[in-house]
Structures are given as structure tokens and as C-alpha cells.
């Protein structure tokens, strides 16, 4: 029932009863992510809407009577916006917009006067007359990281668009009664042993291993990833020639039921296109090869699987022979 005996109560109840604010105020009270001050103000308003006087609400909530009066009045005038702190005046800015623009433009368009390849916060601070911390804050605000560089390779394949559409189409809408497999080889995987034991991780100290190592042979991993199920057909071969690729095709042929066509996504490595391979494919018409554009290995999803394998199995490993590394990968 709207209406109350204390000043301001009727106006608060009118606002709450005529607008969908009470659920919002209740959420402000119960939400753990809200600031405690905002939750307290919401409790004050809700208590006032139930007819409590400033004194009663202050006693119930353990706050000063003036605090209750303040937030009662703020809510009546500004509703929920009145419960939020007003902006407080701070120290005046010491860096103008023109200075910010100059630093950002210089970072993007110029090189340091000493001939360095990129700016550092110290060199930019010296050149601009600002502090190093100010330059760092500007770069952070604009997402600039001059110290980082990433590699890239632009494909010049004249059939780039058509090949991308072909491969992506297989991923998004594979043919019926067919299996799509992403095929590639991770060649020359080295079985290496460290010259000293790897030291385990400790509090404040990462795991440590020697930079030098001893080689114990290499192996090549041939893999076919099913992007739909995530399953992988894989095998190791000591060499990386068309003979090994043909053996792997036969392994795929045996692993996939004969009633399914096979669409293989491959790169343009020479062993995939030899006369021997082409003759075998003619005798096995259920195989359909789809080649990615040149310099576009990212389009072959099995490359992502190889990256995970490197991170979790190879980068920190130590193997004393090829058999050990092959067994470790099979786990």
C-alpha cells in the first residue's frame, strides 16, 4: 500500500510504486559485486519506503540520521541516479590533448632520433619532455606496444579466395556420407636430452633447463585431424618422403569405413603431388584433396593440434632416443 506518515515517505513510495525500481534496488542490496556504500543507500531507501522515519531507519541500520535524510532526499529528486556518487573534482590535468596526440603520432609515424628500430618509454619521454610513466600510461590507453613485433606472411596465391572458400566450406558444411580430415606432417621432431636435469618449478621461480642439449635422432609425425569430432589418425615415420605419405594414406583408408568419401585438407608440399600419389588416388576415387593457399598453413586445423602437442609434449621434454619421444606422443 502506497502512502506513509513521515515526510518524504509518500514521495518515495510513489516513485517506487509507479516505476520498476524496487527490484533494481533489491538487486543492489543483494548483489555481491555492488559497492558496500551503494548497497547501504539502497537499504536506506527501501526502509524509508516502508514508512520508517529518519530516526527509526538510522537506528535500524546503524547510521546517522543526517545520512538517512540525505539519501531519502536524493532518491526523491533523482531516483536511482541519486544513489550514485557525484563526480568529485580532482587535480587538473598536466598533459594536454595536443601533447597526447603528439606522442601517439610520433610513436606510430617516426623512429627514434638515435636510429633505434622502435621507441621505448624512456626514449619517448626524453624526446617529448614528459615522464616515463606518463608515456607508458598513454601507450597503455591506446593499446600501443612498441617493443613487440609479430611475424606474418602474406599469401600471393592467385587462387587464394577460391581455396579459402573451398576449405572453409568443408569445415562449415561438410558433404553427406563423407569425412573431412585435416592432414599434415610435423617433420624432423628431435629426440633431445638436456645436458643437466630440468629443475622443477618453485615458489617465485619458474622451471629451469639448460639451453644446450644432445640430439638423439629425429622422427616425423603424420596426422589427420577430424575437425568435427576432434579425433586424430596419426603415425610416426623416420623419413618424410612421398613413400611415407602414401603409407599414411593407406592407413587413413583402412581407418575410415569404406562407405564414406574422404576429403583431405592439405598444404602444397611436394610429396602430396608426386606421380605415384596421383596414380594411387586415381585408383581410390573416394579420396578428394583440397589444397590450402600457399603460405596459409593457418587454414589447416591440424596445425593448431601440432602447436598444442609442441606446448604440452615437446618444448620442455627430454628424450634419450626416438622411441621415447614417439611413445610420449602416443600417450
PDB file of C-alpha atoms in Angstrom:
ATOM      1  CA  UNK A   1       0.000   0.000   0.000  1.00  0.00           C
ATOM      2  CA  UNK A   2       1.441   3.365  -1.054  1.00  0.00           C
ATOM      3  CA  UNK A   3       1.446   6.247   1.406  1.00  0.00           C
ATOM      4  CA  UNK A   4       3.098   6.849   4.815  1.00  0.00           C
ATOM      5  CA  UNK A   5       3.095   9.071   7.893  1.00  0.00           C
ATOM      6  CA  UNK A   6       6.627  10.526   7.619  1.00  0.00           C
ATOM      7  CA  UNK A   7       7.846  13.392   5.410  1.00  0.00           C
ATOM      8  CA  UNK A   8       9.246  12.130   2.106  1.00  0.00           C
ATOM      9  CA  UNK A   9       7.776   8.654   2.567  1.00  0.00           C
ATOM     10  CA  UNK A  10       4.820   9.235   0.266  1.00  0.00           C
ATOM     11  CA  UNK A  11       7.062  10.615  -2.474  1.00  0.00           C
ATOM     12  CA  UNK A  12       9.480   7.670  -2.174  1.00  0.00           C
ATOM     13  CA  UNK A  13       6.618   5.189  -2.243  1.00  0.00           C
ATOM     14  CA  UNK A  14       5.064   6.983  -5.202  1.00  0.00           C
ATOM     15  CA  UNK A  15       8.306   6.663  -7.156  1.00  0.00           C
ATOM     16  CA  UNK A  16       8.793   3.002  -6.227  1.00  0.00           C
ATOM     17  CA  UNK A  17       5.165   2.029  -6.787  1.00  0.00           C
ATOM     18  CA  UNK A  18       4.880   3.762 -10.162  1.00  0.00           C
ATOM     19  CA  UNK A  19       8.226   2.641 -11.620  1.00  0.00           C
ATOM     20  CA  UNK A  20      10.035  -0.712 -11.790  1.00  0.00           C
ATOM     21  CA  UNK A  21      12.776   0.449  -9.434  1.00  0.00           C
ATOM     22  CA  UNK A  22      12.212  -1.667  -6.357  1.00  0.00           C
ATOM     23  CA  UNK A  23      13.553  -4.868  -7.966  1.00  0.00           C
ATOM     24  CA  UNK A  24      16.589  -2.899  -9.112  1.00  0.00           C
ATOM     25  CA  UNK A  25      17.101  -1.531  -5.599  1.00  0.00           C
ATOM     26  CA  UNK A  26      16.744  -5.027  -4.200  1.00  0.00           C
ATOM     27  CA  UNK A  27      19.405  -6.299  -6.602  1.00  0.00           C
ATOM     28  CA  UNK A  28      21.710  -3.512  -5.478  1.00  0.00           C
ATOM     29  CA  UNK A  29      21.302  -4.747  -1.899  1.00  0.00           C
ATOM     30  CA  UNK A  30      21.842  -8.428  -2.647  1.00  0.00           C
ATOM     31  CA  UNK A  31      24.465  -8.268  -5.404  1.00  0.00           C
ATOM     32  CA  UNK A  32      27.941  -9.143  -4.161  1.00  0.00           C
ATOM     33  CA  UNK A  33      29.512  -7.138  -6.947  1.00  0.00           C
ATOM     34  CA  UNK A  34      27.941  -3.860  -5.787  1.00  0.00           C
ATOM     35  CA  UNK A  35      29.917  -1.416  -3.696  1.00  0.00           C
ATOM     36  CA  UNK A  36      29.006  -1.595   0.007  1.00  0.00           C
ATOM     37  CA  UNK A  37      28.133   2.117   0.030  1.00  0.00           C
ATOM     38  CA  UNK A  38      25.613   1.706  -2.781  1.00  0.00           C
ATOM     39  CA  UNK A  39      24.066  -1.298  -1.050  1.00  0.00           C
ATOM     40  CA  UNK A  40      23.661   0.722   2.173  1.00  0.00           C
ATOM     41  CA  UNK A  41      21.971   3.582   0.315  1.00  0.00           C
ATOM     42  CA  UNK A  42      19.573   1.121  -1.284  1.00  0.00           C
ATOM     43  CA  UNK A  43      18.704  -0.333   2.136  1.00  0.00           C
ATOM     44  CA  UNK A  44      18.031   3.190   3.420  1.00  0.00           C
ATOM     45  CA  UNK A  45      15.619   3.924   0.560  1.00  0.00           C
ATOM     46  CA  UNK A  46      13.827   0.596   0.935  1.00  0.00           C
ATOM     47  CA  UNK A  47      13.446   1.140   4.682  1.00  0.00           C
ATOM     48  CA  UNK A  48      12.075   4.639   4.078  1.00  0.00           C
ATOM     49  CA  UNK A  49       9.586   3.270   1.561  1.00  0.00           C
ATOM     50  CA  UNK A  50       8.202   1.001   4.296  1.00  0.00           C
ATOM     51  CA  UNK A  51       7.213   4.075   6.325  1.00  0.00           C
ATOM     52  CA  UNK A  52      10.154   4.441   8.691  1.00  0.00           C
ATOM     53  CA  UNK A  53      11.199   7.860   9.933  1.00  0.00           C
ATOM     54  CA  UNK A  54      14.730   9.130   9.514  1.00  0.00           C
ATOM     55  CA  UNK A  55      15.437   8.381  13.179  1.00  0.00           C
ATOM     56  CA  UNK A  56      13.992   4.857  13.044  1.00  0.00           C
ATOM     57  CA  UNK A  57      15.833   3.954   9.843  1.00  0.00           C
ATOM     58  CA  UNK A  58      19.074   5.386  11.230  1.00  0.00           C
ATOM     59  CA  UNK A  59      18.760   3.268  14.382  1.00  0.00           C
ATOM     60  CA  UNK A  60      17.847   0.120  12.442  1.00  0.00           C
ATOM     61  CA  UNK A  61      20.749   0.432  10.023  1.00  0.00           C
ATOM     62  CA  UNK A  62      23.302   1.904  12.421  1.00  0.00           C
ATOM     63  CA  UNK A  63      23.883   5.142  10.535  1.00  0.00           C
ATOM     64  CA  UNK A  64      23.464   8.830  11.310  1.00  0.00           C
ATOM     65  CA  UNK A  65      20.055  10.457  10.952  1.00  0.00           C
ATOM     66  CA  UNK A  66      21.569  13.014   8.566  1.00  0.00           C
ATOM     67  CA  UNK A  67      22.735  10.168   6.316  1.00  0.00           C
ATOM     68  CA  UNK A  68      19.193   8.827   6.046  1.00  0.00           C
ATOM     69  CA  UNK A  69      17.823  12.298   5.319  1.00  0.00           C
ATOM     70  CA  UNK A  70      20.442  12.864   2.636  1.00  0.00           C
ATOM     71  CA  UNK A  71      19.743   9.692   0.655  1.00  0.00           C
ATOM     72  CA  UNK A  72      15.981   9.963   1.154  1.00  0.00           C
ATOM     73  CA  UNK A  73      16.097  13.413  -0.421  1.00  0.00           C
ATOM     74  CA  UNK A  74      18.491  12.396  -3.198  1.00  0.00           C
ATOM     75  CA  UNK A  75      16.238   9.495  -4.192  1.00  0.00           C
ATOM     76  CA  UNK A  76      13.092  11.643  -4.224  1.00  0.00           C
ATOM     77  CA  UNK A  77      14.743  14.151  -6.570  1.00  0.00           C
ATOM     78  CA  UNK A  78      16.919  11.968  -8.826  1.00  0.00           C
ATOM     79  CA  UNK A  79      15.534   8.447  -8.252  1.00  0.00           C
ATOM     80  CA  UNK A  80      18.175   5.712  -8.672  1.00  0.00           C
ATOM     81  CA  UNK A  81      20.675   8.129 -10.198  1.00  0.00           C
ATOM     82  CA  UNK A  82      20.629   9.976  -6.887  1.00  0.00           C
ATOM     83  CA  UNK A  83      22.167   6.976  -5.113  1.00  0.00           C
ATOM     84  CA  UNK A  84      25.350   7.161  -7.183  1.00  0.00           C
ATOM     85  CA  UNK A  85      28.236   9.354  -6.050  1.00  0.00           C
ATOM     86  CA  UNK A  86      28.558  12.605  -7.925  1.00  0.00           C
ATOM     87  CA  UNK A  87      31.846  13.232  -9.745  1.00  0.00           C
ATOM     88  CA  UNK A  88      34.420  14.724  -7.454  1.00  0.00           C
ATOM     89  CA  UNK A  89      36.829  17.403  -8.621  1.00  0.00           C
ATOM     90  CA  UNK A  90      40.380  16.113  -8.969  1.00  0.00           C
ATOM     91  CA  UNK A  91      43.747  17.582  -9.730  1.00  0.00           C
ATOM     92  CA  UNK A  92      43.830  19.451 -13.048  1.00  0.00           C
ATOM     93  CA  UNK A  93      45.360  17.642 -16.000  1.00  0.00           C
ATOM     94  CA  UNK A  94      49.018  18.346 -16.524  1.00  0.00           C
ATOM     95  CA  UNK A  95      49.146  16.858 -20.036  1.00  0.00           C
ATOM     96  CA  UNK A  96      47.139  18.481 -22.809  1.00  0.00           C
ATOM     97  CA  UNK A  97      45.329  16.721 -25.636  1.00  0.00           C
ATOM     98  CA  UNK A  98      47.874  18.172 -28.039  1.00  0.00           C
ATOM     99  CA  UNK A  99      50.725  16.533 -26.111  1.00  0.00           C
ATOM    100  CA  UNK A 100      48.922  13.189 -26.125  1.00  0.00           C
ATOM    101  CA  UNK A 101      48.325  13.473 -29.865  1.00  0.00           C
ATOM    102  CA  UNK A 102      51.974  14.348 -30.462  1.00  0.00           C
ATOM    103  CA  UNK A 103      53.260  11.326 -28.519  1.00  0.00           C
ATOM    104  CA  UNK A 104      50.881   8.891 -30.218  1.00  0.00           C
ATOM    105  CA  UNK A 105      51.588  10.279 -33.690  1.00  0.00           C
ATOM    106  CA  UNK A 106      55.326  10.168 -33.082  1.00  0.00           C
ATOM    107  CA  UNK A 107      55.109   6.575 -31.846  1.00  0.00           C
ATOM    108  CA  UNK A 108      53.241   5.492 -34.968  1.00  0.00           C
ATOM    109  CA  UNK A 109      54.948   7.575 -37.621  1.00  0.00           C
ATOM    110  CA  UNK A 110      58.548   8.246 -36.576  1.00  0.00           C
ATOM    111  CA  UNK A 111      61.611   6.363 -35.405  1.00  0.00           C
ATOM    112  CA  UNK A 112      63.836   7.467 -32.521  1.00  0.00           C
ATOM    113  CA  UNK A 113      66.487  10.032 -33.494  1.00  0.00           C
ATOM    114  CA  UNK A 114      69.308   7.703 -32.395  1.00  0.00           C
ATOM    115  CA  UNK A 115      68.448   5.221 -35.154  1.00  0.00           C
ATOM    116  CA  UNK A 116      66.803   2.559 -32.974  1.00  0.00           C
ATOM    117  CA  UNK A 117      64.151   0.413 -34.624  1.00  0.00           C
ATOM    118  CA  UNK A 118      61.431   1.339 -32.130  1.00  0.00           C
ATOM    119  CA  UNK A 119      60.618   3.678 -29.275  1.00  0.00           C
ATOM    120  CA  UNK A 120      60.984   2.818 -25.618  1.00  0.00           C
ATOM    121  CA  UNK A 121      59.146   4.657 -22.869  1.00  0.00           C
ATOM    122  CA  UNK A 122      62.460   6.201 -21.814  1.00  0.00           C
ATOM    123  CA  UNK A 123      63.417   7.414 -25.289  1.00  0.00           C
ATOM    124  CA  UNK A 124      59.937   8.823 -25.907  1.00  0.00           C
ATOM    125  CA  UNK A 125      59.960  10.532 -22.505  1.00  0.00           C
ATOM    126  CA  UNK A 126      63.277  12.175 -23.359  1.00  0.00           C
ATOM    127  CA  UNK A 127      62.063  13.257 -26.798  1.00  0.00           C
ATOM    128  CA  UNK A 128      58.695  14.580 -25.606  1.00  0.00           C
ATOM    129  CA  UNK A 129      59.736  16.131 -22.308  1.00  0.00           C
ATOM    130  CA  UNK A 130      57.218  14.027 -20.384  1.00  0.00           C
ATOM    131  CA  UNK A 131      57.838  11.483 -17.660  1.00  0.00           C
ATOM    132  CA  UNK A 132      58.367   7.831 -18.497  1.00  0.00           C
ATOM    133  CA  UNK A 133      55.279   6.831 -16.501  1.00  0.00           C
ATOM    134  CA  UNK A 134      53.151   9.354 -18.428  1.00  0.00           C
ATOM    135  CA  UNK A 135      54.307   7.908 -21.751  1.00  0.00           C
ATOM    136  CA  UNK A 136      53.605   4.385 -20.507  1.00  0.00           C
ATOM    137  CA  UNK A 137      50.071   5.367 -19.481  1.00  0.00           C
ATOM    138  CA  UNK A 138      49.446   6.911 -22.905  1.00  0.00           C
ATOM    139  CA  UNK A 139      50.626   3.792 -24.693  1.00  0.00           C
ATOM    140  CA  UNK A 140      48.527   1.600 -22.434  1.00  0.00           C
ATOM    141  CA  UNK A 141      45.432   3.735 -23.071  1.00  0.00           C
ATOM    142  CA  UNK A 142      45.872   3.457 -26.839  1.00  0.00           C
ATOM    143  CA  UNK A 143      46.934  -0.204 -26.822  1.00  0.00           C
ATOM    144  CA  UNK A 144      50.413   0.527 -28.171  1.00  0.00           C
ATOM    145  CA  UNK A 145      53.275  -1.919 -27.518  1.00  0.00           C
ATOM    146  CA  UNK A 146      56.289  -0.698 -29.499  1.00  0.00           C
ATOM    147  CA  UNK A 147      58.555  -3.371 -28.019  1.00  0.00           C
ATOM    148  CA  UNK A 148      56.528  -6.218 -29.547  1.00  0.00           C
ATOM    149  CA  UNK A 149      56.657  -7.482 -33.118  1.00  0.00           C
ATOM    150  CA  UNK A 150      54.824 -10.392 -34.717  1.00  0.00           C
ATOM    151  CA  UNK A 151      55.695 -12.301 -37.863  1.00  0.00           C
ATOM    152  CA  UNK A 152      53.342 -12.601 -40.783  1.00  0.00           C
ATOM    153  CA  UNK A 153      53.340 -13.982 -44.299  1.00  0.00           C
ATOM    154  CA  UNK A 154      51.034 -12.693 -46.997  1.00  0.00           C
ATOM    155  CA  UNK A 155      49.831 -15.337 -49.409  1.00  0.00           C
ATOM    156  CA  UNK A 156      50.325 -14.452 -53.067  1.00  0.00           C
ATOM    157  CA  UNK A 157      48.364 -17.449 -54.314  1.00  0.00           C
ATOM    158  CA  UNK A 158      46.235 -16.233 -57.275  1.00  0.00           C
ATOM    159  CA  UNK A 159      43.526 -18.694 -56.219  1.00  0.00           C
ATOM    160  CA  UNK A 160      43.589 -17.598 -52.599  1.00  0.00           C
ATOM    161  CA  UNK A 161      39.903 -16.640 -52.312  1.00  0.00           C
ATOM    162  CA  UNK A 162      38.629 -19.750 -54.088  1.00  0.00           C
ATOM    163  CA  UNK A 163      40.771 -22.071 -51.968  1.00  0.00           C
ATOM    164  CA  UNK A 164      39.745 -20.392 -48.720  1.00  0.00           C
ATOM    165  CA  UNK A 165      36.076 -20.698 -49.647  1.00  0.00           C
ATOM    166  CA  UNK A 166      36.581 -24.345 -50.555  1.00  0.00           C
ATOM    167  CA  UNK A 167      38.279 -25.282 -47.277  1.00  0.00           C
ATOM    168  CA  UNK A 168      36.054 -23.188 -45.021  1.00  0.00           C
ATOM    169  CA  UNK A 169      33.027 -24.619 -46.800  1.00  0.00           C
ATOM    170  CA  UNK A 170      34.207 -28.116 -45.875  1.00  0.00           C
ATOM    171  CA  UNK A 171      34.509 -27.087 -42.231  1.00  0.00           C
ATOM    172  CA  UNK A 172      31.116 -25.397 -42.022  1.00  0.00           C
ATOM    173  CA  UNK A 173      29.060 -27.643 -44.298  1.00  0.00           C
ATOM    174  CA  UNK A 174      30.787 -30.989 -44.958  1.00  0.00           C
ATOM    175  CA  UNK A 175      29.315 -33.232 -47.667  1.00  0.00           C
ATOM    176  CA  UNK A 176      26.930 -36.003 -46.674  1.00  0.00           C
ATOM    177  CA  UNK A 177      28.354 -39.501 -46.270  1.00  0.00           C
ATOM    178  CA  UNK A 178      31.846 -38.036 -46.121  1.00  0.00           C
ATOM    179  CA  UNK A 179      34.615 -37.445 -43.595  1.00  0.00           C
ATOM    180  CA  UNK A 180      36.721 -34.276 -43.659  1.00  0.00           C
ATOM    181  CA  UNK A 181      40.293 -34.697 -42.416  1.00  0.00           C
ATOM    182  CA  UNK A 182      42.985 -32.046 -41.959  1.00  0.00           C
ATOM    183  CA  UNK A 183      46.265 -33.714 -42.922  1.00  0.00           C
ATOM    184  CA  UNK A 184      49.817 -32.530 -42.363  1.00  0.00           C
ATOM    185  CA  UNK A 185      53.223 -33.661 -41.186  1.00  0.00           C
ATOM    186  CA  UNK A 186      55.363 -32.424 -38.322  1.00  0.00           C
ATOM    187  CA  UNK A 187      58.763 -33.351 -39.640  1.00  0.00           C
ATOM    188  CA  UNK A 188      62.173 -33.528 -38.033  1.00  0.00           C
ATOM    189  CA  UNK A 189      60.989 -33.728 -34.428  1.00  0.00           C
ATOM    190  CA  UNK A 190      64.171 -34.093 -32.435  1.00  0.00           C
ATOM    191  CA  UNK A 191      64.650 -36.503 -29.575  1.00  0.00           C
ATOM    192  CA  UNK A 192      66.818 -34.309 -27.375  1.00  0.00           C
ATOM    193  CA  UNK A 193      68.193 -34.765 -23.891  1.00  0.00           C
ATOM    194  CA  UNK A 194      69.288 -31.888 -21.684  1.00  0.00           C
ATOM    195  CA  UNK A 195      72.888 -31.756 -20.506  1.00  0.00           C
ATOM    196  CA  UNK A 196      71.621 -31.400 -16.920  1.00  0.00           C
ATOM    197  CA  UNK A 197      68.371 -32.351 -15.160  1.00  0.00           C
ATOM    198  CA  UNK A 198      65.422 -29.980 -15.544  1.00  0.00           C
ATOM    199  CA  UNK A 199      64.898 -28.104 -12.281  1.00  0.00           C
ATOM    200  CA  UNK A 200      61.257 -28.109 -11.106  1.00  0.00           C
ATOM    201  CA  UNK A 201      59.092 -25.065 -10.561  1.00  0.00           C
ATOM    202  CA  UNK A 202      59.402 -23.401  -7.150  1.00  0.00           C
ATOM    203  CA  UNK A 203      57.561 -20.529  -5.471  1.00  0.00           C
ATOM    204  CA  UNK A 204      58.596 -17.317  -7.293  1.00  0.00           C
ATOM    205  CA  UNK A 205      60.894 -19.356  -9.592  1.00  0.00           C
ATOM    206  CA  UNK A 206      59.887 -20.977 -12.911  1.00  0.00           C
ATOM    207  CA  UNK A 207      61.118 -24.368 -14.030  1.00  0.00           C
ATOM    208  CA  UNK A 208      64.642 -24.167 -15.428  1.00  0.00           C
ATOM    209  CA  UNK A 209      66.513 -26.180 -18.019  1.00  0.00           C
ATOM    210  CA  UNK A 210      69.834 -25.826 -19.804  1.00  0.00           C
ATOM    211  CA  UNK A 211      69.921 -24.097 -23.169  1.00  0.00           C
ATOM    212  CA  UNK A 212      72.207 -26.773 -24.619  1.00  0.00           C
ATOM    213  CA  UNK A 213      71.165 -30.322 -25.389  1.00  0.00           C
ATOM    214  CA  UNK A 214      72.225 -33.581 -27.038  1.00  0.00           C
ATOM    215  CA  UNK A 215      70.431 -34.857 -30.154  1.00  0.00           C
ATOM    216  CA  UNK A 216      69.363 -38.491 -30.326  1.00  0.00           C
ATOM    217  CA  UNK A 217      67.744 -38.677 -33.755  1.00  0.00           C
ATOM    218  CA  UNK A 218      64.583 -37.383 -35.393  1.00  0.00           C
ATOM    219  CA  UNK A 219      61.130 -38.623 -36.328  1.00  0.00           C
ATOM    220  CA  UNK A 220      58.242 -37.263 -38.396  1.00  0.00           C
ATOM    221  CA  UNK A 221      54.642 -37.324 -37.243  1.00  0.00           C
ATOM    222  CA  UNK A 222      51.913 -37.673 -39.870  1.00  0.00           C
ATOM    223  CA  UNK A 223      48.466 -36.712 -38.572  1.00  0.00           C
ATOM    224  CA  UNK A 224      44.885 -36.438 -39.847  1.00  0.00           C
ATOM    225  CA  UNK A 225      42.529 -34.424 -37.631  1.00  0.00           C
ATOM    226  CA  UNK A 226      38.753 -34.786 -37.855  1.00  0.00           C
ATOM    227  CA  UNK A 227      37.561 -31.210 -37.116  1.00  0.00           C
ATOM    228  CA  UNK A 228      34.073 -32.458 -36.285  1.00  0.00           C
ATOM    229  CA  UNK A 229      34.948 -34.991 -33.589  1.00  0.00           C
ATOM    230  CA  UNK A 230      38.482 -33.927 -32.691  1.00  0.00           C
ATOM    231  CA  UNK A 231      39.786 -37.464 -33.234  1.00  0.00           C
ATOM    232  CA  UNK A 232      43.209 -37.916 -34.810  1.00  0.00           C
ATOM    233  CA  UNK A 233      44.692 -40.620 -37.012  1.00  0.00           C
ATOM    234  CA  UNK A 234      48.461 -40.465 -36.602  1.00  0.00           C
ATOM    235  CA  UNK A 235      51.630 -42.424 -37.129  1.00  0.00           C
ATOM    236  CA  UNK A 236      55.380 -41.864 -36.932  1.00  0.00           C
ATOM    237  CA  UNK A 237      57.823 -42.367 -39.776  1.00  0.00           C
ATOM    238  CA  UNK A 238      61.576 -41.947 -39.656  1.00  0.00           C
ATOM    239  CA  UNK A 239      61.633 -40.204 -43.043  1.00  0.00           C
ATOM    240  CA  UNK A 240      59.450 -37.610 -44.761  1.00  0.00           C
ATOM    241  CA  UNK A 241      59.035 -38.622 -48.403  1.00  0.00           C
ATOM    242  CA  UNK A 242      56.165 -39.433 -50.747  1.00  0.00           C
ATOM    243  CA  UNK A 243      56.626 -43.102 -49.824  1.00  0.00           C
ATOM    244  CA  UNK A 244      55.773 -42.347 -46.189  1.00  0.00           C
ATOM    245  CA  UNK A 245      52.857 -40.143 -47.248  1.00  0.00           C
ATOM    246  CA  UNK A 246      51.479 -42.980 -49.373  1.00  0.00           C
ATOM    247  CA  UNK A 247      51.714 -45.345 -46.408  1.00  0.00           C
ATOM    248  CA  UNK A 248      49.815 -42.805 -44.328  1.00  0.00           C
ATOM    249  CA  UNK A 249      47.080 -42.512 -46.981  1.00  0.00           C
ATOM    250  CA  UNK A 250      46.681 -46.278 -46.827  1.00  0.00           C
ATOM    251  CA  UNK A 251      46.430 -46.032 -43.035  1.00  0.00           C
ATOM    252  CA  UNK A 252      43.607 -43.497 -43.414  1.00  0.00           C
ATOM    253  CA  UNK A 253      41.933 -45.718 -45.995  1.00  0.00           C
ATOM    254  CA  UNK A 254      41.930 -48.622 -43.532  1.00  0.00           C
ATOM    255  CA  UNK A 255      40.781 -46.499 -40.571  1.00  0.00           C
ATOM    256  CA  UNK A 256      37.715 -44.891 -42.194  1.00  0.00           C
ATOM    257  CA  UNK A 257      34.769 -47.153 -43.177  1.00  0.00           C
ATOM    258  CA  UNK A 258      34.552 -47.760 -46.913  1.00  0.00           C
ATOM    259  CA  UNK A 259      31.052 -46.248 -47.275  1.00  0.00           C
ATOM    260  CA  UNK A 260      32.389 -42.735 -46.567  1.00  0.00           C
ATOM    261  CA  UNK A 261      34.101 -40.406 -49.008  1.00  0.00           C
ATOM    262  CA  UNK A 262      37.264 -38.754 -47.741  1.00  0.00           C
ATOM    263  CA  UNK A 263      38.004 -35.043 -48.173  1.00  0.00           C
ATOM    264  CA  UNK A 264      41.577 -34.228 -47.160  1.00  0.00           C
ATOM    265  CA  UNK A 265      42.725 -30.664 -46.456  1.00  0.00           C
ATOM    266  CA  UNK A 266      46.429 -30.434 -47.299  1.00  0.00           C
ATOM    267  CA  UNK A 267      49.191 -27.908 -47.857  1.00  0.00           C
ATOM    268  CA  UNK A 268      51.201 -27.663 -51.070  1.00  0.00           C
ATOM    269  CA  UNK A 269      54.179 -29.766 -50.019  1.00  0.00           C
ATOM    270  CA  UNK A 270      55.732 -31.581 -52.977  1.00  0.00           C
ATOM    271  CA  UNK A 271      55.270 -35.080 -51.528  1.00  0.00           C
ATOM    272  CA  UNK A 272      51.490 -34.618 -51.762  1.00  0.00           C
ATOM    273  CA  UNK A 273      51.579 -34.242 -55.551  1.00  0.00           C
ATOM    274  CA  UNK A 274      54.054 -36.783 -56.905  1.00  0.00           C
ATOM    275  CA  UNK A 275      53.082 -39.032 -59.850  1.00  0.00           C
ATOM    276  CA  UNK A 276      52.987 -42.036 -57.521  1.00  0.00           C
ATOM    277  CA  UNK A 277      50.492 -40.316 -55.219  1.00  0.00           C
ATOM    278  CA  UNK A 278      48.339 -39.182 -58.145  1.00  0.00           C
ATOM    279  CA  UNK A 279      48.186 -42.703 -59.578  1.00  0.00           C
ATOM    280  CA  UNK A 280      47.169 -44.127 -56.202  1.00  0.00           C
ATOM    281  CA  UNK A 281      44.431 -41.506 -55.822  1.00  0.00           C
ATOM    282  CA  UNK A 282      43.028 -42.403 -59.248  1.00  0.00           C
ATOM    283  CA  UNK A 283      42.644 -45.983 -58.033  1.00  0.00           C
ATOM    284  CA  UNK A 284      40.931 -44.769 -54.856  1.00  0.00           C
ATOM    285  CA  UNK A 285      38.251 -42.324 -56.057  1.00  0.00           C
ATOM    286  CA  UNK A 286      36.738 -41.794 -52.611  1.00  0.00           C
ATOM    287  CA  UNK A 287      39.745 -39.577 -51.793  1.00  0.00           C
ATOM    288  CA  UNK A 288      39.323 -35.877 -52.622  1.00  0.00           C
ATOM    289  CA  UNK A 289      42.223 -33.498 -51.987  1.00  0.00           C
ATOM    290  CA  UNK A 290      41.684 -29.814 -51.110  1.00  0.00           C
ATOM    291  CA  UNK A 291      44.837 -27.707 -51.045  1.00  0.00           C
ATOM    292  CA  UNK A 292      45.184 -24.625 -48.863  1.00  0.00           C
ATOM    293  CA  UNK A 293      46.593 -21.448 -50.437  1.00  0.00           C
ATOM    294  CA  UNK A 294      50.348 -21.066 -50.371  1.00  0.00           C
ATOM    295  CA  UNK A 295      51.675 -19.511 -47.150  1.00  0.00           C
ATOM    296  CA  UNK A 296      48.345 -20.139 -45.432  1.00  0.00           C
ATOM    297  CA  UNK A 297      49.023 -23.053 -43.114  1.00  0.00           C
ATOM    298  CA  UNK A 298      46.728 -21.418 -40.524  1.00  0.00           C
ATOM    299  CA  UNK A 299      43.797 -22.645 -42.620  1.00  0.00           C
ATOM    300  CA  UNK A 300      44.675 -26.263 -41.847  1.00  0.00           C
ATOM    301  CA  UNK A 301      43.311 -27.012 -38.371  1.00  0.00           C
ATOM    302  CA  UNK A 302      45.756 -29.837 -37.693  1.00  0.00           C
ATOM    303  CA  UNK A 303      48.477 -27.171 -37.420  1.00  0.00           C
ATOM    304  CA  UNK A 304      46.732 -25.963 -34.257  1.00  0.00           C
ATOM    305  CA  UNK A 305      46.856 -29.529 -32.933  1.00  0.00           C
ATOM    306  CA  UNK A 306      50.596 -29.669 -33.653  1.00  0.00           C
ATOM    307  CA  UNK A 307      51.034 -26.424 -31.699  1.00  0.00           C
ATOM    308  CA  UNK A 308      49.290 -27.930 -28.671  1.00  0.00           C
ATOM    309  CA  UNK A 309      51.475 -31.011 -28.995  1.00  0.00           C
ATOM    310  CA  UNK A 310      54.602 -28.867 -29.020  1.00  0.00           C
ATOM    311  CA  UNK A 311      53.496 -26.912 -25.958  1.00  0.00           C
ATOM    312  CA  UNK A 312      52.489 -29.876 -23.827  1.00  0.00           C
ATOM    313  CA  UNK A 313      54.809 -32.658 -25.036  1.00  0.00           C
ATOM    314  CA  UNK A 314      57.930 -31.346 -26.724  1.00  0.00           C
ATOM    315  CA  UNK A 315      59.067 -27.904 -25.598  1.00  0.00           C
ATOM    316  CA  UNK A 316      60.032 -28.915 -22.043  1.00  0.00           C
ATOM    317  CA  UNK A 317      60.712 -32.564 -22.669  1.00  0.00           C
ATOM    318  CA  UNK A 318      63.864 -34.654 -22.571  1.00  0.00           C
ATOM    319  CA  UNK A 319      64.112 -37.885 -24.582  1.00  0.00           C
ATOM    320  CA  UNK A 320      67.139 -40.127 -24.906  1.00  0.00           C
ATOM    321  CA  UNK A 321      66.056 -41.840 -28.115  1.00  0.00           C
ATOM    322  CA  UNK A 322      63.473 -41.660 -30.891  1.00  0.00           C
ATOM    323  CA  UNK A 323      61.430 -44.499 -29.421  1.00  0.00           C
ATOM    324  CA  UNK A 324      60.932 -42.498 -26.214  1.00  0.00           C
ATOM    325  CA  UNK A 325      59.609 -39.401 -27.970  1.00  0.00           C
ATOM    326  CA  UNK A 326      57.271 -41.468 -30.156  1.00  0.00           C
ATOM    327  CA  UNK A 327      55.905 -43.289 -27.115  1.00  0.00           C
ATOM    328  CA  UNK A 328      55.469 -39.999 -25.243  1.00  0.00           C
ATOM    329  CA  UNK A 329      53.443 -38.506 -28.089  1.00  0.00           C
ATOM    330  CA  UNK A 330      51.167 -41.558 -28.252  1.00  0.00           C
ATOM    331  CA  UNK A 331      50.127 -41.147 -24.602  1.00  0.00           C
TER     332      UNK A 331
END
